[in-house]
PDB file of C-alpha atoms in Angstrom:
ATOM      1  CA  MET A   1      17.228 -16.512   4.575  1.00 85.00           C
ATOM      2  CA  LYS A   2      15.903 -15.369   7.963  1.00 90.00           C
ATOM      3  CA  LEU A   3      13.188 -12.865   8.831  1.00 92.00           C
ATOM      4  CA  SER A   4      15.808 -10.427  10.166  1.00 89.00           C
ATOM      5  CA  ASP A   5      17.485 -10.453   6.721  1.00 91.00           C
ATOM      6  CA  VAL A   6      14.388  -9.021   5.031  1.00 94.00           C
ATOM      7  CA  GLN A   7      12.904  -6.874   7.815  1.00 92.00           C
ATOM      8  CA  LYS A   8      13.856  -3.533   6.240  1.00 93.00           C
ATOM      9  CA  ARG A   9      12.385  -4.549   2.877  1.00 94.00           C
ATOM     10  CA  LEU A  10       9.146  -5.662   4.526  1.00 96.00           C
ATOM     11  CA  GLN A  11       8.879  -2.334   6.396  1.00 95.00           C
ATOM     12  CA  ALA A  12       9.663  -0.121   3.381  1.00 94.00           C
ATOM     13  CA  PRO A  13       7.016   2.459   2.400  1.00 95.00           C
ATOM     14  CA  PHE A  14       4.636   1.563  -0.421  1.00 95.00           C
ATOM     15  CA  PRO A  15       4.361   3.699  -3.577  1.00 93.00           C
ATOM     16  CA  ALA A  16       2.128   6.687  -2.853  1.00 91.00           C
ATOM     17  CA  HIS A  17      -0.498   5.584  -5.385  1.00 91.00           C
ATOM     18  CA  ALA A  18      -0.892   2.266  -3.498  1.00 94.00           C
ATOM     19  CA  VAL A  19      -1.950   4.081  -0.319  1.00 95.00           C
ATOM     20  CA  ALA A  20      -5.693   4.741  -0.081  1.00 94.00           C
ATOM     21  CA  TRP A  21      -7.585   6.983   2.333  1.00 95.00           C
ATOM     22  CA  LYS A  22     -10.815   6.482   4.262  1.00 93.00           C
ATOM     23  CA  PRO A  23     -12.627   8.646   6.808  1.00 94.00           C
ATOM     24  CA  GLY A  24     -12.025   7.615  10.415  1.00 92.00           C
ATOM     25  CA  VAL A  25     -14.212  10.346  11.913  1.00 94.00           C
ATOM     26  CA  ILE A  26     -16.621  12.806  10.243  1.00 95.00           C
ATOM     27  CA  THR A  27     -17.748  15.960  12.044  1.00 95.00           C
ATOM     28  CA  LYS A  28     -21.413  16.288  13.066  1.00 95.00           C
ATOM     29  CA  ASP A  29     -22.066  18.831  10.329  1.00 95.00           C
ATOM     30  CA  ARG A  30     -20.465  16.409   7.788  1.00 94.00           C
ATOM     31  CA  SER A  31     -18.089  19.125   6.531  1.00 95.00           C
ATOM     32  CA  ARG A  32     -14.730  17.756   7.773  1.00 95.00           C
ATOM     33  CA  ALA A  33     -13.209  14.299   8.068  1.00 96.00           C
ATOM     34  CA  LEU A  34     -10.198  12.764   9.762  1.00 95.00           C
ATOM     35  CA  MET A  35      -8.618  10.674   7.005  1.00 95.00           C
ATOM     36  CA  LEU A  36      -6.825   7.405   7.696  1.00 95.00           C
ATOM     37  CA  ALA A  37      -4.279   5.938   5.296  1.00 95.00           C
ATOM     38  CA  HIS A  38      -4.449   2.228   4.504  1.00 95.00           C
ATOM     39  CA  ILE A  39      -3.274  -0.372   2.000  1.00 96.00           C
ATOM     40  CA  ASP A  40      -5.105  -3.189   0.261  1.00 94.00           C
ATOM     41  CA  ALA A  41      -4.582  -6.854   1.154  1.00 96.00           C
ATOM     42  CA  ARG A  42      -3.204  -7.340  -2.383  1.00 96.00           C
ATOM     43  CA  ASN A  43      -0.423  -4.858  -1.569  1.00 96.00           C
ATOM     44  CA  VAL A  44       0.553  -7.105   1.333  1.00 97.00           C
ATOM     45  CA  GLN A  45       0.511 -10.181  -0.903  1.00 97.00           C
ATOM     46  CA  ASP A  46       2.588  -8.403  -3.565  1.00 96.00           C
ATOM     47  CA  ARG A  47       5.148  -7.315  -0.954  1.00 96.00           C
ATOM     48  CA  LEU A  48       5.474 -10.863   0.408  1.00 97.00           C
ATOM     49  CA  ASP A  49       5.665 -12.345  -3.104  1.00 96.00           C
ATOM     50  CA  ALA A  50       8.411  -9.887  -4.036  1.00 94.00           C
ATOM     51  CA  ILE A  51      10.539 -10.614  -0.964  1.00 95.00           C
ATOM     52  CA  CYS A  52       9.944 -14.274  -0.085  1.00 95.00           C
ATOM     53  CA  PRO A  53       7.564 -15.791  -2.669  1.00 94.00           C
ATOM     54  CA  ASP A  54       7.947 -19.395  -1.505  1.00 94.00           C
ATOM     55  CA  ALA A  55       8.300 -18.741   2.206  1.00 96.00           C
ATOM     56  CA  TRP A  56       5.002 -17.292   3.393  1.00 97.00           C
ATOM     57  CA  GLU A  57       1.500 -18.616   3.989  1.00 97.00           C
ATOM     58  CA  PHE A  58      -1.753 -17.345   5.451  1.00 98.00           C
ATOM     59  CA  HIS A  59      -4.533 -19.310   7.168  1.00 97.00           C
ATOM     60  CA  VAL A  60      -7.893 -18.182   8.534  1.00 96.00           C
ATOM     61  CA  GLU A  61     -10.270 -19.686  11.049  1.00 96.00           C
ATOM     62  CA  VAL A  62     -13.859 -18.456  11.219  1.00 95.00           C
ATOM     63  CA  ILE A  63     -14.943 -17.255  14.665  1.00 95.00           C
ATOM     64  CA  PRO A  64     -18.606 -18.223  15.139  1.00 93.00           C
ATOM     65  CA  GLY A  65     -21.269 -16.248  16.997  1.00 91.00           C
ATOM     66  CA  THR A  66     -20.091 -12.723  16.135  1.00 91.00           C
ATOM     67  CA  ARG A  67     -22.357  -9.904  14.882  1.00 90.00           C
ATOM     68  CA  GLN A  68     -20.130  -9.204  11.866  1.00 91.00           C
ATOM     69  CA  PRO A  69     -18.143 -11.874   9.977  1.00 92.00           C
ATOM     70  CA  THR A  70     -14.938 -12.341  12.005  1.00 95.00           C
ATOM     71  CA  VAL A  71     -11.896 -14.571  11.507  1.00 96.00           C
ATOM     72  CA  LYS A  72      -8.619 -15.319  13.218  1.00 97.00           C
ATOM     73  CA  GLY A  73      -5.736 -15.087  10.781  1.00 97.00           C
ATOM     74  CA  ARG A  74      -2.259 -16.565  11.034  1.00 98.00           C
ATOM     75  CA  LEU A  75       0.485 -15.253   8.749  1.00 98.00           C
ATOM     76  CA  THR A  76       3.738 -17.198   8.624  1.00 97.00           C
ATOM     77  CA  VAL A  77       6.788 -15.572   7.022  1.00 97.00           C
ATOM     78  CA  LEU A  78      10.083 -17.464   6.835  1.00 96.00           C
ATOM     79  CA  GLY A  79       8.935 -19.789   9.616  1.00 95.00           C
ATOM     80  CA  VAL A  80       7.759 -17.021  11.984  1.00 96.00           C
ATOM     81  CA  SER A  81       3.996 -16.767  12.665  1.00 97.00           C
ATOM     82  CA  ARG A  82       1.852 -13.852  13.804  1.00 97.00           C
ATOM     83  CA  GLU A  83      -1.887 -13.961  14.569  1.00 97.00           C
ATOM     84  CA  ASP A  84      -4.620 -11.330  14.685  1.00 97.00           C
ATOM     85  CA  ILE A  85      -8.376 -10.936  14.361  1.00 97.00           C
ATOM     86  CA  GLY A  86     -10.038  -9.622  11.201  1.00 96.00           C
ATOM     87  CA  GLU A  87     -13.529  -8.117  11.107  1.00 94.00           C
ATOM     88  CA  ALA A  88     -15.710  -7.302   8.136  1.00 92.00           C
ATOM     89  CA  PRO A  89     -17.206  -3.799   7.891  1.00 86.00           C
ATOM     90  CA  GLU A  90     -20.914  -3.114   8.337  1.00 82.00           C
ATOM     91  CA  GLY A  91     -23.324  -3.352   5.407  1.00 75.00           C
ATOM     92  CA  ASP A  92     -22.949  -4.945   1.999  1.00 66.00           C
ATOM     93  CA  LEU A  93     -19.167  -5.288   2.369  1.00 71.00           C
ATOM     94  CA  GLY A  94     -19.564  -7.402   5.505  1.00 80.00           C
ATOM     95  CA  THR A  95     -18.320 -10.721   4.100  1.00 90.00           C
ATOM     96  CA  LEU A  96     -15.928 -13.407   5.312  1.00 92.00           C
ATOM     97  CA  LYS A  97     -13.628 -12.415   2.434  1.00 94.00           C
ATOM     98  CA  ALA A  98     -13.471  -8.855   3.803  1.00 94.00           C
ATOM     99  CA  ALA A  99     -12.759 -10.205   7.282  1.00 95.00           C
ATOM    100  CA  ALA A 100      -9.938 -12.394   5.916  1.00 96.00           C
ATOM    101  CA  SER A 101      -8.410  -9.383   4.120  1.00 96.00           C
ATOM    102  CA  ASP A 102      -8.581  -7.379   7.339  1.00 96.00           C
ATOM    103  CA  ALA A 103      -6.889 -10.217   9.253  1.00 97.00           C
ATOM    104  CA  LEU A 104      -4.107 -10.462   6.665  1.00 97.00           C
ATOM    105  CA  LYS A 105      -3.385  -6.732   6.902  1.00 97.00           C
ATOM    106  CA  ARG A 106      -3.423  -6.823  10.716  1.00 97.00           C
ATOM    107  CA  CYS A 107      -1.046  -9.790  10.791  1.00 97.00           C
ATOM    108  CA  ALA A 108       1.207  -8.093   8.241  1.00 97.00           C
ATOM    109  CA  VAL A 109       1.489  -4.993  10.445  1.00 97.00           C
ATOM    110  CA  GLN A 110       3.046  -7.240  13.098  1.00 96.00           C
ATOM    111  CA  PHE A 111       5.826  -7.961  10.585  1.00 96.00           C
ATOM    112  CA  GLY A 112       6.205  -4.211   9.950  1.00 96.00           C
ATOM    113  CA  ILE A 113       4.338  -4.181   6.613  1.00 97.00           C
ATOM    114  CA  GLY A 114       2.507  -0.852   6.389  1.00 96.00           C
ATOM    115  CA  ARG A 115       3.106  -0.100  10.085  1.00 96.00           C
ATOM    116  CA  TYR A 116       4.527   3.339   9.225  1.00 95.00           C
ATOM    117  CA  LEU A 117       1.022   4.417   8.166  1.00 95.00           C
ATOM    118  CA  TYR A 118       0.028   4.491  11.850  1.00 93.00           C
ATOM    119  CA  ASP A 119       2.724   7.131  12.438  1.00 93.00           C
ATOM    120  CA  LEU A 120       1.294   9.619   9.929  1.00 92.00           C
ATOM    121  CA  PRO A 121       0.211  12.976  11.354  1.00 91.00           C
ATOM    122  CA  LYS A 122      -3.540  13.464  11.764  1.00 90.00           C
ATOM    123  CA  GLN A 123      -5.046  14.925   8.608  1.00 91.00           C
ATOM    124  CA  TRP A 124      -8.389  16.689   8.847  1.00 94.00           C
ATOM    125  CA  VAL A 125      -9.720  17.657   5.418  1.00 95.00           C
ATOM    126  CA  ASP A 126     -12.847  19.219   3.933  1.00 95.00           C
ATOM    127  CA  TRP A 127     -15.425  16.494   3.261  1.00 95.00           C
ATOM    128  CA  ASN A 128     -17.907  16.257   0.364  1.00 94.00           C
ATOM    129  CA  ASP A 129     -20.713  14.325   1.993  1.00 93.00           C
ATOM    130  CA  ALA A 130     -22.771  14.089  -1.210  1.00 92.00           C
ATOM    131  CA  LYS A 131     -19.926  12.215  -2.958  1.00 92.00           C
ATOM    132  CA  ARG A 132     -18.731  10.591   0.294  1.00 91.00           C
ATOM    133  CA  GLU A 133     -15.128  11.596  -0.410  1.00 93.00           C
ATOM    134  CA  PRO A 134     -12.608  14.242   0.643  1.00 93.00           C
ATOM    135  CA  VAL A 135     -12.618  17.499  -1.321  1.00 94.00           C
ATOM    136  CA  ARG A 136      -8.855  17.035  -1.696  1.00 92.00           C
ATOM    137  CA  THR A 137      -6.955  13.786  -1.190  1.00 90.00           C
ATOM    138  CA  PRO A 138      -4.398  14.077   1.635  1.00 92.00           C
ATOM    139  CA  GLU A 139      -0.682  14.071   0.767  1.00 90.00           C
ATOM    140  CA  LEU A 140       1.849  11.699   2.265  1.00 92.00           C
ATOM    141  CA  PRO A 141       4.885  13.333   3.899  1.00 90.00           C
ATOM    142  CA  ASP A 142       8.204  12.635   2.182  1.00 89.00           C
ATOM    143  CA  TRP A 143       9.366  10.235   4.894  1.00 91.00           C
ATOM    144  CA  ALA A 144       6.335   8.017   4.137  1.00 92.00           C
ATOM    145  CA  LYS A 145       7.268   7.611   0.473  1.00 91.00           C
ATOM    146  CA  PRO A 146       9.848   5.294  -1.128  1.00 89.00           C
ATOM    147  CA  ASP A 147      13.212   6.973  -1.785  1.00 83.00           C
ATOM    148  CA  HIS A 148      12.650   7.196  -5.544  1.00 79.00           C
ATOM    149  CA  GLU A 149       9.384   9.121  -5.044  1.00 81.00           C
ATOM    150  CA  ARG A 150      10.874  11.851  -2.888  1.00 75.00           C
ATOM    151  CA  SER A 151      12.086  13.831  -5.885  1.00 65.00           C
ATOM    152  CA  ALA A 152       9.856  15.805  -8.226  1.00 59.00           C
ATOM    153  CA  GLY A 153       7.901  13.611 -10.615  1.00 58.00           C
ATOM    154  CA  GLY A 154       9.021  10.360  -9.007  1.00 56.00           C
ATOM    155  CA  ALA A 155       5.547   9.177  -7.981  1.00 55.00           C
ATOM    156  CA  HIS A 156       4.137   9.779 -11.464  1.00 60.00           C
ATOM    157  CA  ILE A 157       6.912   7.780 -13.093  1.00 59.00           C
ATOM    158  CA  VAL A 158       6.437   4.849 -10.722  1.00 59.00           C
ATOM    159  CA  GLN A 159       2.688   4.882 -11.332  1.00 62.00           C
ATOM    160  CA  ALA A 160       3.273   4.971 -15.098  1.00 63.00           C
ATOM    161  CA  MET A 161       5.652   2.008 -14.841  1.00 61.00           C
ATOM    162  CA  ASP A 162       3.079   0.023 -12.866  1.00 62.00           C
ATOM    163  CA  GLN A 163       0.446   0.814 -15.485  1.00 64.00           C
ATOM    164  CA  LEU A 164       2.799  -0.313 -18.260  1.00 64.00           C
ATOM    165  CA  LYS A 165       2.693  -3.856 -16.891  1.00 61.00           C
ATOM    166  CA  TYR A 166      -0.806  -4.055 -18.340  1.00 63.00           C
ATOM    167  CA  GLU A 167      -0.444  -1.747 -21.330  1.00 67.00           C
ATOM    168  CA  LEU A 168       2.990  -2.523 -22.792  1.00 67.00           C
ATOM    169  CA  PRO A 169       2.658  -2.702 -26.586  1.00 67.00           C
ATOM    170  CA  ASP A 170       3.341  -6.005 -28.356  1.00 71.00           C
ATOM    171  CA  ASP A 171       5.485  -4.326 -31.000  1.00 72.00           C
ATOM    172  CA  VAL A 172       9.194  -4.561 -30.096  1.00 72.00           C
ATOM    173  CA  ASP A 173      10.061  -1.203 -31.696  1.00 74.00           C
ATOM    174  CA  LEU A 174       7.358   0.505 -29.626  1.00 75.00           C
ATOM    175  CA  GLN A 175       8.680  -1.217 -26.498  1.00 71.00           C
ATOM    176  CA  ARG A 176      12.151   0.194 -27.243  1.00 75.00           C
ATOM    177  CA  GLU A 177      10.646   3.667 -27.661  1.00 76.00           C
ATOM    178  CA  VAL A 178       8.832   3.384 -24.302  1.00 73.00           C
ATOM    179  CA  TYR A 179      12.049   2.156 -22.654  1.00 72.00           C
ATOM    180  CA  LYS A 180      14.017   5.108 -24.092  1.00 75.00           C
ATOM    181  CA  HIS A 181      11.538   7.622 -22.644  1.00 73.00           C
ATOM    182  CA  LEU A 182      11.392   5.867 -19.269  1.00 71.00           C
ATOM    183  CA  LYS A 183      15.186   5.772 -19.062  1.00 70.00           C
ATOM    184  CA  ALA A 184      15.372   9.497 -19.785  1.00 72.00           C
ATOM    185  CA  ALA A 185      12.670  10.241 -17.195  1.00 67.00           C
ATOM    186  CA  LEU A 186      14.351   8.131 -14.525  1.00 64.00           C
ATOM    187  CA  GLY A 187      17.683   9.755 -15.325  1.00 65.00           C
ATOM    188  CA  SER A 188      16.176  13.163 -14.640  1.00 61.00           C
ATOM    189  CA  LEU A 189      15.391  12.063 -11.070  1.00 56.00           C
ATOM    190  CA  HIS A 190      19.112  11.689 -10.324  1.00 52.00           C
ATOM    191  CA  PRO A 191      20.859  14.391 -12.373  1.00 50.00           C
ATOM    192  CA  MET A 192      23.871  14.450 -10.039  1.00 45.00           C
ATOM    193  CA  GLN A 193      24.497  10.736 -10.564  1.00 44.00           C
ATOM    194  CA  ASN A 194      24.227  11.129 -14.318  1.00 43.00           C
ATOM    195  CA  SER A 195      26.608  14.081 -14.399  1.00 43.00           C
ATOM    196  CA  GLY A 196      29.034  12.083 -12.260  1.00 44.00           C
ATOM    197  CA  ARG A 197      29.037   9.273 -14.794  1.00 42.00           C
ATOM    198  CA  ALA A 198      29.606  11.616 -17.682  1.00 41.00           C
ATOM    199  CA  ALA A 199      32.554  13.331 -16.003  1.00 37.00           C
TER     200      ALA A 199
END
């Protein structure tokens, strides 16, 4: 397997619930914020594990003498390496672990992982400064969602399936019942395909 064989899978959009938002800029009166979409380092690891579990590795090297913890990361995927710098944020979260996570995400972008998030349109939203969060979470455009989430209810079903990994009942009969409902829900996302099979 070569990197070019898996490029499209690496670049594919993440499930909408895996995309988080943080303020990039807040207006002087603290009433509006420009929200930036981002993913967690674990999302990157999960993507790499799903596509090439035995063919990737990540190394960090601490860069001394910087104001905030800073590292140089090197991500190697299927024999191809990319390097970038990772910096920890200010304050309590300013740790070497945070810098390493930042470096991993920056290196991953060079392989196309999560790069589409940089192409999102600017989203200014009302900001609740007391809670330090947007009044309403921004929505991803359809093109920035996986194919199966572009139809009504798709995102909720995917999120429910992810949650089931941790909450699946031990009882086999209950598992069958859950499977039956999931199958029916997934079938409703592609009614044309189902009707084609029945014909």
